[in-house]
Structure formats: C-alpha cells, structure tokens
Short mmCIF file of C-alpha atoms in Angstrom, two decimals:
data_model
loop_
_atom_site.label_atom_id
_atom_site.label_comp_id
_atom_site.label_asym_id
_atom_site.label_seq_id
_atom_site.Cartn_x
_atom_site.Cartn_y
_atom_site.Cartn_z
CA MET A 1 174.15 104.04 -150.61
CA VAL A 2 175.57 101.31 -152.33
CA HIS A 3 177.40 102.09 -156.19
CA VAL A 4 178.79 99.97 -158.60
CA ARG A 5 182.44 100.47 -157.10
CA ALA A 6 181.59 100.65 -153.39
CA THR A 7 183.87 101.51 -151.05
CA ALA A 8 184.49 100.09 -147.75
CA ASP A 9 182.09 102.61 -146.17
CA GLN A 10 179.71 101.23 -148.49
CA TRP A 11 180.15 97.66 -148.55
CA VAL A 12 177.09 97.38 -145.81
CA ALA A 13 173.61 99.21 -146.00
CA GLY A 14 170.27 98.71 -144.70
CA LEU A 15 167.61 97.48 -146.51
CA ALA A 16 165.94 101.04 -146.17
CA GLU A 17 168.84 102.50 -147.85
CA LEU A 18 168.98 100.32 -151.11
CA SER A 19 165.78 102.12 -152.61
CA GLY A 20 166.70 102.26 -156.65
CA GLN A 21 169.71 100.04 -156.11
CA ALA A 22 170.41 97.96 -159.16
CA ALA A 23 170.73 94.16 -159.21
CA GLU A 24 174.60 94.63 -160.28
CA GLN A 25 175.17 96.28 -157.08
CA VAL A 26 173.38 94.18 -154.22
CA GLY A 27 171.66 91.16 -156.10
CA GLY A 28 168.37 90.56 -157.31
CA LYS A 29 166.92 89.50 -154.19
CA ALA A 30 168.03 92.72 -152.17
CA ALA A 31 167.13 94.87 -154.97
CA ASN A 32 163.39 93.43 -155.08
CA LEU A 33 163.22 93.45 -151.31
CA ALA A 34 164.03 97.19 -151.62
CA ARG A 35 161.42 97.99 -153.91
CA MET A 36 158.63 96.18 -152.18
CA ARG A 37 159.86 97.97 -149.07
CA THR A 38 159.56 101.42 -150.67
CA THR A 39 155.99 100.31 -152.09
CA GLY A 40 154.42 99.50 -148.69
CA HIS A 41 155.16 95.67 -148.50
CA ALA A 42 155.96 94.38 -145.00
CA VAL A 43 159.63 93.44 -145.44
CA PRO A 44 161.26 92.16 -142.41
CA ASP A 45 163.94 94.55 -141.31
CA GLY A 46 167.64 93.78 -142.13
CA PHE A 47 170.94 94.84 -144.08
CA CYS A 48 172.76 93.86 -147.36
CA VAL A 49 176.44 93.03 -147.91
CA ALA A 50 176.93 94.37 -151.42
CA ALA A 51 178.16 92.56 -154.31
CA GLU A 52 181.27 94.52 -154.27
CA ALA A 53 182.29 93.18 -150.97
CA TYR A 54 182.59 89.75 -152.70
CA ARG A 55 184.37 91.28 -155.53
CA ASP A 56 187.10 93.26 -153.54
CA ALA A 57 187.59 90.25 -150.70
CA LEU A 58 188.65 87.98 -154.16
CA ALA A 59 189.82 90.17 -156.84
CA ASP A 60 193.80 89.76 -156.05
CA ASP A 61 193.37 86.26 -155.12
CA PRO A 62 195.45 84.38 -157.88
CA ARG A 63 194.04 80.83 -156.72
CA MET A 64 190.80 82.00 -157.62
CA ARG A 65 191.75 83.40 -161.15
CA ALA A 66 193.47 79.87 -161.61
CA VAL A 67 190.00 77.99 -161.10
CA VAL A 68 188.01 80.48 -163.18
CA ASP A 69 190.70 80.08 -165.90
CA GLU A 70 190.75 76.23 -165.67
CA LEU A 71 186.55 76.46 -165.82
CA ASP A 72 187.06 78.36 -169.42
CA LEU A 73 188.33 75.11 -170.73
CA VAL A 74 185.41 72.89 -169.29
CA THR A 75 182.07 71.99 -170.74
CA ALA A 76 178.77 70.83 -169.16
CA GLU A 77 179.96 67.21 -170.62
CA GLU A 78 182.45 67.00 -168.17
CA PRO A 79 180.76 67.06 -164.80
CA VAL A 80 183.47 65.17 -162.77
CA ARG A 81 185.99 67.78 -163.56
CA LEU A 82 183.48 70.66 -163.34
CA ALA A 83 182.70 69.27 -159.64
CA GLY A 84 186.16 69.34 -158.62
CA LEU A 85 187.13 72.90 -159.91
CA ALA A 86 183.67 73.84 -158.14
CA GLU A 87 184.94 72.28 -154.84
CA ARG A 88 188.34 74.37 -155.15
CA ALA A 89 186.50 77.74 -155.74
CA ARG A 90 184.24 77.18 -152.77
CA ALA A 91 187.49 76.42 -150.67
CA VAL A 92 189.31 79.79 -151.90
CA VAL A 93 186.19 81.69 -150.93
CA LEU A 94 185.98 80.22 -147.65
CA ASP A 95 189.80 80.78 -147.21
CA ALA A 96 190.01 84.39 -148.30
CA GLY A 97 190.61 86.86 -145.70
CA LEU A 98 187.85 88.96 -144.82
CA PRO A 99 188.61 92.57 -144.00
CA GLN A 100 188.24 94.06 -140.72
CA ARG A 101 186.10 96.68 -141.77
CA LEU A 102 183.64 94.33 -143.34
CA ARG A 103 183.33 92.04 -140.58
CA ALA A 104 183.29 95.17 -138.10
CA ASP A 105 180.25 96.47 -140.48
CA ILE A 106 178.41 93.15 -140.61
CA VAL A 107 178.85 92.51 -136.92
CA ALA A 108 177.41 96.27 -135.93
CA SER A 109 174.40 95.95 -138.26
CA TYR A 110 173.72 92.40 -136.79
CA HIS A 111 173.72 94.24 -133.34
CA ARG A 112 171.55 97.10 -134.33
CA LEU A 113 168.72 94.34 -135.36
CA GLY A 114 168.86 93.20 -131.70
CA ASP A 115 171.18 90.18 -131.66
CA VAL A 116 167.90 88.14 -132.72
CA PRO A 117 167.87 84.92 -135.22
CA VAL A 118 168.30 86.05 -138.50
CA ALA A 119 168.06 84.36 -142.22
CA VAL A 120 171.35 85.14 -144.19
CA ARG A 121 170.29 85.12 -147.89
CA SER A 122 172.31 84.79 -150.82
CA SER A 123 171.32 87.64 -153.50
CA ALA A 124 173.26 86.84 -156.66
CA THR A 125 173.91 89.41 -159.43
CA ALA A 126 172.77 87.06 -162.15
CA GLU A 127 169.41 85.97 -160.42
CA ASP A 128 167.07 86.77 -162.89
CA LEU A 129 168.39 87.54 -166.51
CA PRO A 130 166.12 87.81 -169.35
CA HIS A 131 167.12 84.28 -170.64
CA ALA A 132 168.12 82.28 -167.56
CA SER A 133 167.02 82.23 -163.73
CA PHE A 134 169.51 81.33 -160.92
CA ALA A 135 167.11 81.53 -158.12
CA GLY A 136 167.57 78.78 -155.86
CA LEU A 137 171.18 77.85 -157.17
CA GLN A 138 172.61 79.73 -154.01
CA ASP A 139 172.17 79.17 -150.64
CA THR A 140 170.35 80.61 -147.48
CA TYR A 141 170.85 80.19 -143.86
CA LEU A 142 167.84 80.29 -141.38
CA GLY A 143 167.73 80.91 -137.81
CA VAL A 144 171.54 81.93 -137.68
CA THR A 145 172.19 83.34 -133.97
CA GLY A 146 175.53 85.19 -133.01
CA ALA A 147 177.41 88.01 -135.06
CA ASP A 148 180.27 84.88 -135.26
CA GLU A 149 177.79 82.44 -137.09
CA VAL A 150 176.30 85.41 -139.20
CA VAL A 151 179.76 86.35 -140.43
CA LEU A 152 180.25 82.60 -141.08
CA ALA A 153 176.96 82.48 -142.94
CA VAL A 154 177.80 85.42 -145.08
CA ARG A 155 180.94 83.76 -146.41
CA ARG A 156 179.12 80.45 -147.14
CA CYS A 157 176.39 82.26 -149.13
CA TRP A 158 179.35 83.74 -150.98
CA ALA A 159 180.86 80.27 -151.26
CA SER A 160 177.51 79.19 -152.61
CA LEU A 161 178.04 80.94 -155.83
CA TRP A 162 180.16 78.11 -156.80
CA THR A 163 178.12 75.07 -155.71
CA GLU A 164 178.35 72.31 -158.33
CA ARG A 165 174.67 73.13 -159.63
CA ALA A 166 175.57 76.77 -159.77
CA VAL A 167 178.66 76.50 -161.78
CA SER A 168 177.01 73.66 -164.20
CA TYR A 169 174.06 76.24 -164.78
CA ARG A 170 176.23 79.01 -165.94
CA VAL A 171 178.56 76.58 -168.23
CA THR A 172 175.44 75.18 -169.73
CA ASN A 173 173.88 78.92 -170.25
CA GLY A 174 177.39 80.19 -171.65
CA ILE A 175 177.67 82.78 -168.57
CA ASP A 176 181.09 83.97 -167.78
CA HIS A 177 182.35 83.11 -164.27
CA ARG A 178 184.04 86.41 -164.14
CA THR A 179 180.46 88.73 -164.75
CA VAL A 180 178.56 87.18 -161.66
CA ALA A 181 178.97 88.02 -157.96
CA ILE A 182 177.00 87.88 -154.96
CA ALA A 183 175.54 90.13 -152.33
CA VAL A 184 174.21 89.01 -148.96
CA VAL A 185 170.97 89.63 -147.51
CA VAL A 186 170.59 89.51 -143.71
CA GLN A 187 166.77 89.88 -141.93
CA VAL A 188 165.20 89.31 -138.77
CA MET A 189 163.78 85.85 -138.80
CA LEU A 190 159.74 85.67 -138.32
CA ASP A 191 158.02 83.12 -136.27
CA ALA A 192 155.80 81.78 -139.63
CA THR A 193 152.80 80.12 -138.95
CA VAL A 194 152.49 79.16 -142.88
CA SER A 195 154.96 80.15 -145.37
CA GLY A 196 155.10 79.76 -149.51
CA VAL A 197 155.83 81.00 -152.87
CA LEU A 198 153.51 83.00 -154.75
CA PHE A 199 153.42 83.04 -158.83
CA THR A 200 151.75 86.02 -160.82
CA ALA A 201 151.16 83.61 -163.74
CA ASN A 202 150.89 79.87 -163.47
CA PRO A 203 154.54 78.84 -163.59
CA VAL A 204 153.33 75.45 -165.41
CA THR A 205 150.97 76.60 -168.22
CA GLY A 206 152.18 80.19 -168.50
CA ASN A 207 148.52 81.06 -168.21
CA ARG A 208 148.76 85.05 -166.70
CA ALA A 209 145.05 84.67 -166.12
CA GLU A 210 145.79 82.51 -163.06
CA LEU A 211 147.78 83.57 -159.71
CA VAL A 212 149.30 80.44 -158.06
CA VAL A 213 150.01 79.78 -154.39
CA ASP A 214 152.12 76.97 -152.96
CA ALA A 215 151.89 77.08 -149.32
CA ALA A 216 152.56 74.87 -146.17
CA PRO A 217 153.23 75.25 -142.26
CA GLY A 218 156.09 77.01 -140.92
CA LEU A 219 159.40 78.22 -142.77
CA GLY A 220 159.14 78.39 -146.36
CA GLU A 221 162.42 76.43 -146.78
CA ALA A 222 160.76 73.35 -147.66
CA VAL A 223 158.21 74.86 -150.30
CA VAL A 224 161.09 76.00 -152.01
CA SER A 225 163.32 72.92 -151.82
CA GLY A 226 160.27 70.98 -152.80
CA SER A 227 160.76 68.49 -149.67
CA VAL A 228 157.10 68.75 -148.90
CA VAL A 229 153.89 68.51 -150.57
CA THR A 230 152.30 71.88 -150.48
CA ASP A 231 148.85 73.12 -150.25
CA HIS A 232 148.06 74.53 -153.82
CA TYR A 233 145.88 77.16 -154.65
CA LEU A 234 144.75 78.54 -157.88
CA LEU A 235 143.32 82.07 -157.74
CA PRO A 236 141.89 83.21 -161.28
CA ALA A 237 142.89 86.83 -161.65
CA ASP A 238 139.46 87.77 -162.45
CA GLY A 239 138.29 87.63 -158.87
CA ALA A 240 136.48 84.36 -159.17
CA ALA A 241 136.36 81.81 -156.13
CA ALA A 242 140.09 80.19 -155.67
CA GLU A 243 140.73 76.49 -156.41
CA GLN A 244 142.53 74.67 -153.73
CA GLU A 245 144.62 71.23 -153.26
CA HIS A 246 145.76 70.32 -149.91
CA GLY A 247 148.87 68.34 -149.63
CA CYS A 248 151.03 68.28 -146.26
CA LEU A 249 148.56 69.18 -143.74
CA ASP A 250 146.78 66.79 -142.01
CA ALA A 251 142.89 66.87 -140.75
CA ALA A 252 143.76 68.44 -137.51
CA ARG A 253 146.23 71.20 -138.79
CA LEU A 254 143.96 71.75 -141.65
CA ALA A 255 141.09 72.73 -139.50
CA GLU A 256 143.49 75.12 -137.50
CA LEU A 257 144.80 76.81 -140.67
CA ARG A 258 141.42 77.06 -142.42
CA ASP A 259 140.65 80.33 -141.13
CA ILE A 260 144.13 81.53 -141.65
CA GLY A 261 144.16 80.35 -145.34
CA ALA A 262 140.90 82.34 -145.91
CA MET A 263 142.91 85.44 -144.37
CA LEU A 264 145.91 84.78 -146.58
CA LEU A 265 144.30 84.43 -149.93
CA CYS A 266 142.68 87.70 -148.87
CA ARG A 267 146.32 89.16 -148.26
CA VAL A 268 147.86 87.30 -151.54
CA LYS A 269 145.69 88.30 -153.88
CA PRO A 270 145.86 91.95 -153.92
CA LEU A 271 149.78 91.46 -153.15
CA THR A 272 149.95 89.26 -156.41
CA ARG A 273 148.85 92.33 -158.62
CA ARG A 274 151.54 94.45 -156.96
CA VAL A 275 154.18 91.85 -157.21
CA ARG A 276 153.39 91.87 -161.15
CA VAL A 277 155.35 95.43 -160.88
CA HIS A 278 157.56 94.86 -158.03
CA GLY A 279 158.49 90.99 -157.59
CA VAL A 280 161.01 88.72 -159.11
CA ARG A 281 160.89 87.94 -163.00
CA LEU A 282 160.08 84.66 -164.19
CA PRO A 283 161.36 84.14 -167.68
CA GLY A 284 158.46 84.38 -169.84
CA CYS A 285 156.14 83.69 -167.25
CA GLY A 286 155.34 86.86 -165.04
CA ARG A 287 156.90 86.89 -161.18
CA SER A 288 157.06 85.07 -158.14
CA GLY A 289 157.98 86.09 -154.74
CA GLY A 290 158.22 84.11 -151.24
CA TRP A 291 156.02 85.20 -148.43
CA CYS A 292 154.95 84.08 -145.08
CA SER A 293 152.30 84.88 -142.40
CA ALA A 294 153.28 84.99 -138.74
#
C-alpha cells in the first residue's frame, strides 16, 4: 500500500492495491481509478508510481529549489519570464537521477503486464481542488512499448507538472508550487473502437438534470484535446430519449457505429449515475470521466 511518506518499497503499486488511497499519495486520476475498480467498473489493468517517488527524486536537488524560489517572485503578467523558468524546471526534472530501485520496480511492473503497449498517464495531486481543476494540464503518452520507453514516459509525465500552462495556472490561482506533486498511472492500452468523455452535469449550463457524452472514433486523446468535432449526446437524467449531434463521423462510419452508439448509451447512462459518486469532480458542476468501448 502507498502511504503519504512512502519508502522505496512502496513507490510502485498495482491499481488493485490502491483502494482507499488519497489523492495526496497517488494523484486524483489514480485515486479515482482505484475507487471505480473497487466498485465493479471495468478498468484496464495497470500500476501507479506514487507521488512520493517524484518528491524523493527531487527533494534534495538545489537546482529545483532555485527555480521554485524564482517562481515565487513571478506574476501571471510576466509570461516570458514564467515560460523560461518553467522550461528550466522541466530540464531539471528530466536530468534528475532516477533511483535504481524505482527504475527496477517500474520495469518489473511493466513486465508483469505482459510487455504490451500501455498508456502512461499523469496523476497530479492537485488535479481536482475545490476551487481549481488541473485536469488536462499534465501530459499523457499513449501506445508506449518497451521498458526503457515506459521509464522515459514516467519522467516526461513528471516534467509535465512544469509545463508553461501548468505553472501559469498555479501562479494565477495562488497555488504554492511546493505543495503539488505528481504520480503516474501506467495502464494496458485498449484497442478502442470509440472513446470519449462523460459528464454527470451539463458542463456548459451546469444543468444536473442532463448527462452529457462526447464521443469520437478511436482513442480519446483527440476528444480531450478538442482537435476533432465530436459526436455530442445529451442524456436527460429522468430516462427520456437521448438527443444527439453527430460531428466527425462520415456517413459510412456513422452507419457502422450506429449500433455501437445504441449499445454505448445503454452502458454509459447507468455508468454516469455511479460516476456521480466515484468520478472526477468538476468544480460546481458534478463529475466527469473518460471511457472507451473496445
């Protein structure tokens, strides 16, 4: 099990071992995945590199302390200076030594998954605060294959805590850089036919009587990034027929997915009711969660 002050023996744990762990220990994404797994949702197998591993790797690095001290003096009205310091911070993270025990544990955990393609996902400790949401500010790497590449992707996820957008968001919201850390979730990749995001309240209007699903063919990265026009579904919480708007699908693909869509709505609608309790908080607007149908 992972604890707030993790030892080297506790830096890496399987998702099945994370039940009840707080976001401070494993990040918001990992904590929610663990809760959903324990409540019977289908969650791809994987493991988590605890936030304490990140903290321990950088705790004694004077270069990071110097960057953070300088960031304390930067305001959101100084974007050029902020961007330069964020770049320096990322360079420090990528250059920092990785404890051999941690590397060995990551490699062993990856081998236990079967050396298959995996998604390496950032899970920041400050993703879903009551007054701010960091969701989407850190990086995810899809289709990662090979132990060395997985280790590198973990380090890149760590570095993404210091992207310009993440640093700027913390500065704007008055969040101390020293209070945030990042865990990393590694999960088996699924061959998704269609993926998307569901919201237990309408994210535009805040209407809690409407469940919203945005979907697109393939992996969900394009949906989250906004790089495609999605299929958009409004599902009234009272069980009435869904409203839908088709976006990126051409006629042939739409015909192929029509039956999948009907099945999907049947699956997603009860899921949204459970995600109201176990999903990711949207400040003031219910909860959201990613999904795919393979």
